[in-house]
Coordinates of C-alpha atoms in Angstrom, one line a residue:
M1 CA 75.1 -6.7 27.5
T2 CA 75.0 -4.9 23.3
D3 CA 75.4 -8.2 21.7
A4 CA 76.5 -6.8 18.5
S5 CA 74.9 -10.1 16.2
A6 CA 72.9 -12.4 17.7
L7 CA 74.3 -16.2 18.9
D8 CA 72.9 -19.2 17.2
A9 CA 69.7 -20.6 19.4
D10 CA 71.6 -22.9 20.4
I11 CA 74.0 -21.4 21.2
R12 CA 74.0 -19.7 25.3
W13 CA 76.5 -17.4 26.7
D14 CA 76.2 -19.7 30.2
N15 CA 77.7 -22.9 27.8
L16 CA 80.8 -20.0 27.2
K17 CA 84.2 -20.9 29.0
K18 CA 86.7 -18.5 29.3
E19 CA 89.9 -19.5 27.4
N20 CA 92.4 -16.3 28.1
S21 CA 92.1 -12.4 27.6
M22 CA 93.9 -10.6 26.0
D23 CA 97.7 -8.8 27.7
L24 CA 97.1 -5.4 29.1
S25 CA 99.9 -3.4 30.3
Y26 CA 98.8 0.1 30.1
A27 CA 95.5 0.2 29.2
T28 CA 93.1 0.2 32.4
Q29 CA 90.0 0.9 30.5
F30 CA 89.4 -1.9 28.8
S31 CA 89.9 -5.7 28.5
V32 CA 89.2 -8.6 26.2
D33 CA 87.9 -11.5 26.3
Y34 CA 88.8 -14.4 24.9
Y35 CA 86.4 -18.0 24.9
T36 CA 85.6 -21.3 23.7
G37 CA 84.7 -21.5 19.6
G38 CA 86.5 -18.4 18.6
Y39 CA 84.3 -16.2 20.6
K40 CA 85.8 -12.8 22.2
L41 CA 84.2 -10.6 24.1
I42 CA 85.0 -6.9 24.9
S43 CA 84.3 -4.8 27.2
V44 CA 84.2 -1.4 28.2
S45 CA 85.4 0.3 31.6
D46 CA 81.5 0.5 33.4
I47 CA 79.6 1.1 30.2
G48 CA 79.1 -2.0 28.9
D49 CA 79.8 -5.2 26.8
Y50 CA 79.8 -5.8 22.8
L51 CA 79.9 -10.0 21.2
L52 CA 82.1 -10.8 18.6
V53 CA 81.8 -14.2 17.0
P54 CA 84.2 -16.5 15.0
D55 CA 86.3 -16.2 12.4
G56 CA 84.9 -12.1 12.3
K57 CA 81.9 -12.4 10.9
N58 CA 80.3 -9.8 12.7
A59 CA 83.5 -7.8 13.0
P60 CA 81.8 -4.1 11.8
K61 CA 82.2 -3.6 8.3
H62 CA 80.1 -0.3 7.4
A63 CA 80.6 1.3 10.9
Y64 CA 80.2 4.6 12.1
L65 CA 83.5 7.0 13.7
A66 CA 82.3 9.4 16.5
A67 CA 85.5 9.0 18.7
T68 CA 88.1 11.1 16.2
S69 CA 91.0 9.0 18.7
G70 CA 89.9 5.6 17.1
M71 CA 90.4 7.4 13.4
D72 CA 94.5 6.9 13.2
F73 CA 94.1 3.0 15.3
I74 CA 91.4 2.3 12.1
V75 CA 94.2 3.2 10.0
K76 CA 97.0 2.2 10.6
I77 CA 95.8 -1.5 11.7
G78 CA 94.7 -1.7 7.9
R79 CA 91.0 -0.9 8.3
L80 CA 89.7 2.4 7.0
N81 CA 87.4 0.3 4.5
N82 CA 85.9 -1.2 7.4
L83 CA 84.7 2.2 7.5
S84 CA 81.5 4.1 6.0
F85 CA 80.4 7.3 8.4
S86 CA 82.2 9.4 9.7
G87 CA 81.5 12.1 12.8
T88 CA 84.4 14.5 11.7
K89 CA 83.9 16.2 8.5
E90 CA 86.4 16.6 5.6
D91 CA 88.3 19.4 6.4
G92 CA 88.5 18.6 11.0
W93 CA 90.0 15.3 9.7
Y94 CA 94.1 16.2 10.3
I95 CA 94.5 12.4 9.4
P96 CA 95.7 12.3 5.1
E97 CA 93.8 9.0 4.5
A98 CA 90.7 9.7 5.8
K99 CA 90.9 13.3 3.8
Q100 CA 91.3 10.7 0.7
A101 CA 88.6 8.4 2.1
M102 CA 86.3 11.4 2.3
Q103 CA 87.1 13.0 -1.3
A104 CA 87.2 9.9 -2.7
Q105 CA 83.3 9.5 -1.1
T106 CA 84.4 6.0 0.4
L107 CA 84.0 7.7 3.8
A108 CA 80.8 9.8 4.2
Y109 CA 79.8 12.2 6.9
A110 CA 76.9 11.0 8.5
G111 CA 76.2 14.2 12.1
K112 CA 78.1 14.5 14.7
Y113 CA 77.8 12.1 17.5
N114 CA 74.9 14.2 19.3
A115 CA 72.8 14.6 15.3
P116 CA 73.3 11.8 13.4
D117 CA 72.0 10.8 10.3
V118 CA 70.0 7.8 10.9
E119 CA 68.4 6.8 7.6
Q120 CA 71.5 7.5 6.3
M121 CA 73.4 5.4 8.4
L122 CA 71.1 2.4 7.5
A123 CA 70.8 2.8 3.9
G124 CA 73.8 2.5 4.3
D125 CA 73.9 -1.1 6.1
C126 CA 75.9 0.7 9.1
D127 CA 76.6 -2.4 11.5
L128 CA 78.5 -0.7 14.4
A129 CA 78.4 3.4 15.7
I130 CA 81.5 3.3 17.9
E131 CA 80.9 6.4 20.1
S132 CA 82.7 8.7 22.3
T133 CA 81.7 9.5 25.9
M134 CA 80.6 12.5 24.9
I135 CA 77.5 10.6 23.9
L136 CA 76.8 10.0 27.3
H137 CA 74.9 13.3 27.6
N138 CA 72.9 12.6 24.8
P139 CA 71.5 9.1 26.1
E140 CA 68.3 9.1 23.7
V141 CA 70.9 9.3 20.8
K142 CA 72.3 6.5 21.9
E143 CA 68.7 4.7 22.3
Q144 CA 67.5 6.4 19.1
L145 CA 70.8 4.5 17.0
E146 CA 69.8 0.5 19.6
T147 CA 66.4 0.5 18.6
C148 CA 67.4 0.9 15.1
G149 CA 69.0 -2.1 15.3
I150 CA 72.3 0.2 15.3
P151 CA 75.1 -1.5 17.7
V152 CA 77.1 1.0 19.6
I153 CA 79.8 0.9 21.2
V154 CA 81.6 3.8 23.5
E155 CA 85.3 4.2 23.5
H156 CA 87.0 5.1 27.0
S157 CA 90.9 6.1 25.9
S158 CA 89.7 9.8 27.0
Y159 CA 89.8 8.4 30.6
E160 CA 93.6 7.1 30.1
T161 CA 95.4 9.4 31.8
D162 CA 99.1 7.2 31.1
P163 CA 99.4 7.8 28.0
L164 CA 101.1 4.5 26.6
G165 CA 97.6 3.2 28.2
R166 CA 95.9 5.3 25.9
L167 CA 98.1 4.1 22.7
E168 CA 97.5 0.6 24.2
W169 CA 93.8 1.2 23.1
V170 CA 94.8 0.4 19.5
K171 CA 94.8 -3.6 20.5
F172 CA 91.0 -2.8 21.4
Y173 CA 90.5 -2.0 17.9
G174 CA 92.6 -4.9 17.1
A175 CA 89.7 -6.7 18.4
L176 CA 87.2 -5.2 17.1
F177 CA 88.0 -5.2 13.4
D178 CA 89.8 -8.3 14.3
A179 CA 93.4 -7.3 13.5
E180 CA 95.1 -8.1 16.6
D181 CA 97.9 -9.1 15.4
A182 CA 98.5 -5.9 13.6
A183 CA 98.6 -3.9 16.3
E184 CA 100.2 -5.6 18.7
Q185 CA 103.1 -4.8 16.4
L186 CA 101.9 -1.2 15.8
F187 CA 102.3 -0.6 20.0
A188 CA 105.1 -3.1 20.2
S189 CA 107.4 -0.6 17.7
E190 CA 105.6 2.8 19.0
T191 CA 106.5 1.9 22.9
A192 CA 109.9 1.2 21.5
K193 CA 111.0 4.6 21.4
T194 CA 110.6 4.9 24.6
A195 CA 112.3 2.8 26.2
D196 CA 115.6 4.7 26.6
V197 CA 114.1 7.7 27.6
L198 CA 111.8 6.4 30.1
N199 CA 115.2 4.7 31.5
E200 CA 116.9 8.3 31.9
A201 CA 116.6 10.0 34.8
P202 CA 114.3 13.6 34.4
T203 CA 115.7 16.7 33.1
G204 CA 115.1 19.4 36.0
K205 CA 114.0 20.9 33.0
T206 CA 110.2 22.8 33.7
V207 CA 107.0 23.1 30.4
A208 CA 104.7 25.5 29.8
F209 CA 101.9 23.5 27.8
F210 CA 98.7 25.9 26.6
Y211 CA 97.7 28.1 24.0
V212 CA 95.7 31.8 24.6
T213 CA 91.8 32.0 24.7
T214 CA 90.4 34.2 22.7
N215 CA 88.9 36.3 25.4
G216 CA 93.2 36.3 26.6
G217 CA 93.0 33.7 29.0
V218 CA 95.6 30.7 29.7
N219 CA 94.0 27.0 28.6
V220 CA 96.7 25.1 30.4
R221 CA 96.5 21.1 31.5
K222 CA 95.8 19.2 34.7
S223 CA 98.3 17.4 36.6
G224 CA 96.6 14.3 36.4
D225 CA 96.1 14.1 31.8
Y226 CA 97.3 12.3 29.5
V227 CA 99.8 15.4 28.0
S228 CA 101.6 16.3 31.5
K229 CA 102.1 12.8 31.9
M230 CA 103.9 12.8 28.1
I231 CA 106.1 15.6 29.8
E232 CA 107.2 13.6 33.0
L233 CA 107.9 10.7 30.6
A234 CA 109.9 12.4 28.9
G235 CA 111.8 13.6 31.4
G236 CA 110.8 17.3 32.1
T237 CA 108.7 19.0 35.0
C238 CA 104.5 20.4 33.7
I239 CA 104.1 23.2 35.1
T240 CA 99.7 22.7 36.4
F241 CA 97.8 24.8 38.1
D242 CA 95.0 22.6 40.2
D243 CA 95.5 21.8 43.7
S244 CA 94.7 18.2 43.2
D245 CA 95.6 15.2 41.0
E246 CA 91.8 14.7 40.0
E247 CA 92.2 11.9 37.4
N248 CA 89.4 12.4 34.5
A249 CA 87.9 13.3 31.2
L250 CA 88.2 16.8 32.0
S251 CA 91.8 17.4 31.0
T252 CA 92.8 21.0 30.6
M253 CA 91.2 24.5 32.5
T254 CA 92.4 28.1 32.1
I255 CA 93.1 30.7 33.8
Q256 CA 94.4 34.4 34.0
M257 CA 96.8 35.2 32.2
E258 CA 98.3 37.6 36.0
T259 CA 98.4 33.7 37.4
F260 CA 99.7 32.4 34.5
Y261 CA 102.7 34.0 34.1
E262 CA 103.5 34.0 38.0
Q263 CA 103.9 30.8 37.9
A264 CA 105.9 29.9 34.1
K265 CA 107.3 33.0 33.4
D266 CA 110.6 30.7 34.4
A267 CA 109.5 27.9 33.0
D268 CA 112.7 26.4 30.7
Y269 CA 110.1 25.9 27.8
I270 CA 107.0 26.9 26.0
I271 CA 105.2 24.6 24.6
Y272 CA 101.8 26.2 23.2
N273 CA 99.0 23.9 21.9
S274 CA 98.3 24.9 17.8
T275 CA 95.8 22.4 18.2
I276 CA 93.7 23.9 18.7
D277 CA 94.7 27.7 18.4
S278 CA 96.0 28.9 15.5
E279 CA 99.0 28.2 14.0
L280 CA 102.1 29.8 15.3
T281 CA 105.2 30.0 13.5
S282 CA 107.3 33.3 14.5
V283 CA 107.5 34.5 18.5
S284 CA 106.7 37.5 17.4
E285 CA 103.1 36.1 16.8
L286 CA 102.7 35.0 20.4
L287 CA 103.8 38.5 21.3
Q288 CA 100.7 39.3 20.0
K289 CA 98.6 37.4 22.2
N290 CA 100.6 39.2 24.8
A291 CA 102.8 41.3 25.7
L292 CA 103.7 39.6 28.7
F293 CA 105.0 36.7 26.9
A294 CA 108.4 38.6 26.4
D295 CA 109.0 38.8 30.0
F296 CA 109.2 34.4 30.3
K297 CA 113.0 33.0 30.6
A298 CA 111.7 30.4 27.4
V299 CA 111.1 33.5 25.5
K300 CA 114.2 35.3 26.3
E301 CA 116.8 32.4 25.7
G302 CA 114.9 30.3 22.1
H303 CA 112.8 27.5 23.8
V304 CA 109.6 28.3 22.1
Y305 CA 107.6 25.0 20.8
G306 CA 104.5 24.4 19.1
T307 CA 102.4 21.5 18.4
G308 CA 101.5 20.4 15.4
K309 CA 97.7 20.1 14.3
N310 CA 98.1 15.7 14.1
M311 CA 98.9 15.6 17.8
F312 CA 95.8 15.1 19.3
Q313 CA 94.6 12.8 16.2
E314 CA 97.3 11.0 15.5
T315 CA 97.3 8.6 18.6
T316 CA 99.8 5.8 17.3
G317 CA 102.4 8.7 17.3
Y318 CA 102.5 9.2 21.6
G319 CA 105.7 7.0 21.9
T320 CA 107.0 9.1 19.2
M321 CA 105.7 12.1 20.6
I322 CA 107.4 11.3 24.5
A323 CA 111.2 10.6 22.3
D324 CA 110.2 13.6 20.2
M325 CA 109.8 15.9 24.0
H326 CA 113.1 14.6 25.3
A327 CA 114.9 15.5 21.9
I328 CA 113.3 19.1 22.7
F329 CA 114.6 19.6 26.9
T330 CA 117.9 18.0 26.0
G331 CA 118.9 19.7 22.5
Q332 CA 118.4 17.0 20.5
E333 CA 116.9 16.8 16.8
I334 CA 113.2 16.7 16.8
K335 CA 112.0 13.4 14.1
S336 CA 108.1 14.0 13.5
D337 CA 106.6 16.6 12.5
Y338 CA 104.2 16.5 16.1
F339 CA 106.0 19.5 17.1
Y340 CA 108.3 22.3 15.6
K341 CA 110.6 25.5 16.7
L342 CA 109.5 29.0 17.1
T343 CA 111.3 31.7 14.3
E344 CA 112.7 34.4 16.2
E345 CA 111.3 36.6 13.5

């Protein structure tokens, strides 16, 4: 167990009694247990635990965030001021508040997850490093941070295959930053946007979600991926290309254009993943990627959409995304900037 701060000398862990646990509806990769005396224990899958002492006394005040998925959660629960260091540069953020904080120099770039500026972090009283599971490929970096007195917690939201499970990680950050009420309210508000959609019958529409790589291949989502499941929750059927329903953090695969053409040319809708590739604005730009797209049913019928650059960083928007996907599949108006229709020019 990784202790965020030492317990008083006269308090033993085995003397603490669990009173209750956080109620979770979808998330499976973390838990929060509440103990006598105001202690709470955050457990992350099989990675480790993080002990918080009463009254938020050791809630992070100068944290380093390398897990980009956490930024939107932290911003939305009003705890951006508890971050002092970022593992992403200013031009890598599509969350306005994060950019503004870096411009105001209240949030400083302190190196990537695998090469953090530990000296800078120590000088700035860094009291927690929030890492994604990528850090597990560089265990020596995690060990270095902990040896220098900086606790590390590895967030595991990427292993939630249910998009609403990923959304529920706002409660993880609520517990971590002593903002449970704000997290509960946000989760309830966002999931409410999916209530009507989830009760409707499938639309029967097929959907291809992809982008074209620099070498001409096509990157697609796997069947167990959360984007595929968002499409399903929205009433569509995501066209996938893997043979198994393997559920892990490797959520995409790259295939040859010919293979993609054979299985996706009759898709009712195309959603081009502009968060990874350049943001397309017109169908003609898509055809420049490959002339074969002219033969696609969705292109002929004008059902081609792109994703905003903010789609993967704004993790509190999963309910809105599902609702907007449903709007696309049923010919209704999109109400956010997560998706947009490509022009015909």
